[in-house]
């Protein structure tokens, strides 16, 4: 039984790679993946595909940076994958697009968004943008919400 399941898993993996080749080389990869993110369905598969292809296709990551940034703003495994993808993009391709997105989030330190802001802090630490992290910490340091104040206290975690 396990051997049969393993062979099925290998076939599924092969099919995933072939389908990914079609998506990435079809000339409409950005458009297709942007639509997936906008739909709210299938973005986990999109994150896997982008992560698998990112080393060979940094332009794909750069074009989808706003969607990846939004996906990175949480504290779950999918957000961690988005942060990892963004961290792999060279800073000269990433930072000019990321800075205004981070500024938008920092400008809205809503206590109901503590998980997103913590995800932002994790991203900023991971990519080494401690200067922008300081702006986030300043925005939440005096918050009446304890979870937001913890961001100011907890980061950088490895500093």
CSV table of C-alpha atoms in Angstrom, one decimal, residues 47 50-52 54-55 61 68 71-72 77-90 94 122-123 126-127:
chain,number,residue,atom,x,y,z
A,47,UNK,CA,3.3,30.6,-3.0
A,50,UNK,CA,6.8,31.1,-6.8
A,51,UNK,CA,9.1,29.8,-4.1
A,52,UNK,CA,10.1,26.9,-6.2
A,54,UNK,CA,12.1,32.2,-7.5
A,55,UNK,CA,15.9,31.5,-7.8
A,61,UNK,CA,9.0,37.7,-7.6
A,68,UNK,CA,3.8,38.5,-1.7
A,71,UNK,CA,0.9,37.2,2.0
A,72,UNK,CA,3.9,37.8,4.3
A,77,UNK,CA,3.5,28.9,7.7
A,78,UNK,CA,2.3,30.4,4.4
A,79,UNK,CA,3.3,33.9,5.5
A,80,UNK,CA,6.7,32.5,6.5
A,81,UNK,CA,7.1,31.1,3.0
A,82,UNK,CA,6.2,34.5,1.5
A,83,UNK,CA,8.8,36.1,3.8
A,84,UNK,CA,11.4,33.6,2.7
A,85,UNK,CA,10.7,34.3,-1.0
A,86,UNK,CA,11.0,38.1,-0.4
A,87,UNK,CA,14.2,37.6,1.6
A,88,UNK,CA,15.7,35.8,-1.4
A,89,UNK,CA,15.1,38.7,-3.8
A,90,UNK,CA,18.2,40.9,-4.0
A,94,UNK,CA,13.0,44.4,-3.5
A,122,UNK,CA,9.3,39.4,11.1
A,123,UNK,CA,9.7,40.3,7.5
A,126,UNK,CA,14.4,38.7,8.1
A,127,UNK,CA,15.4,41.0,5.2
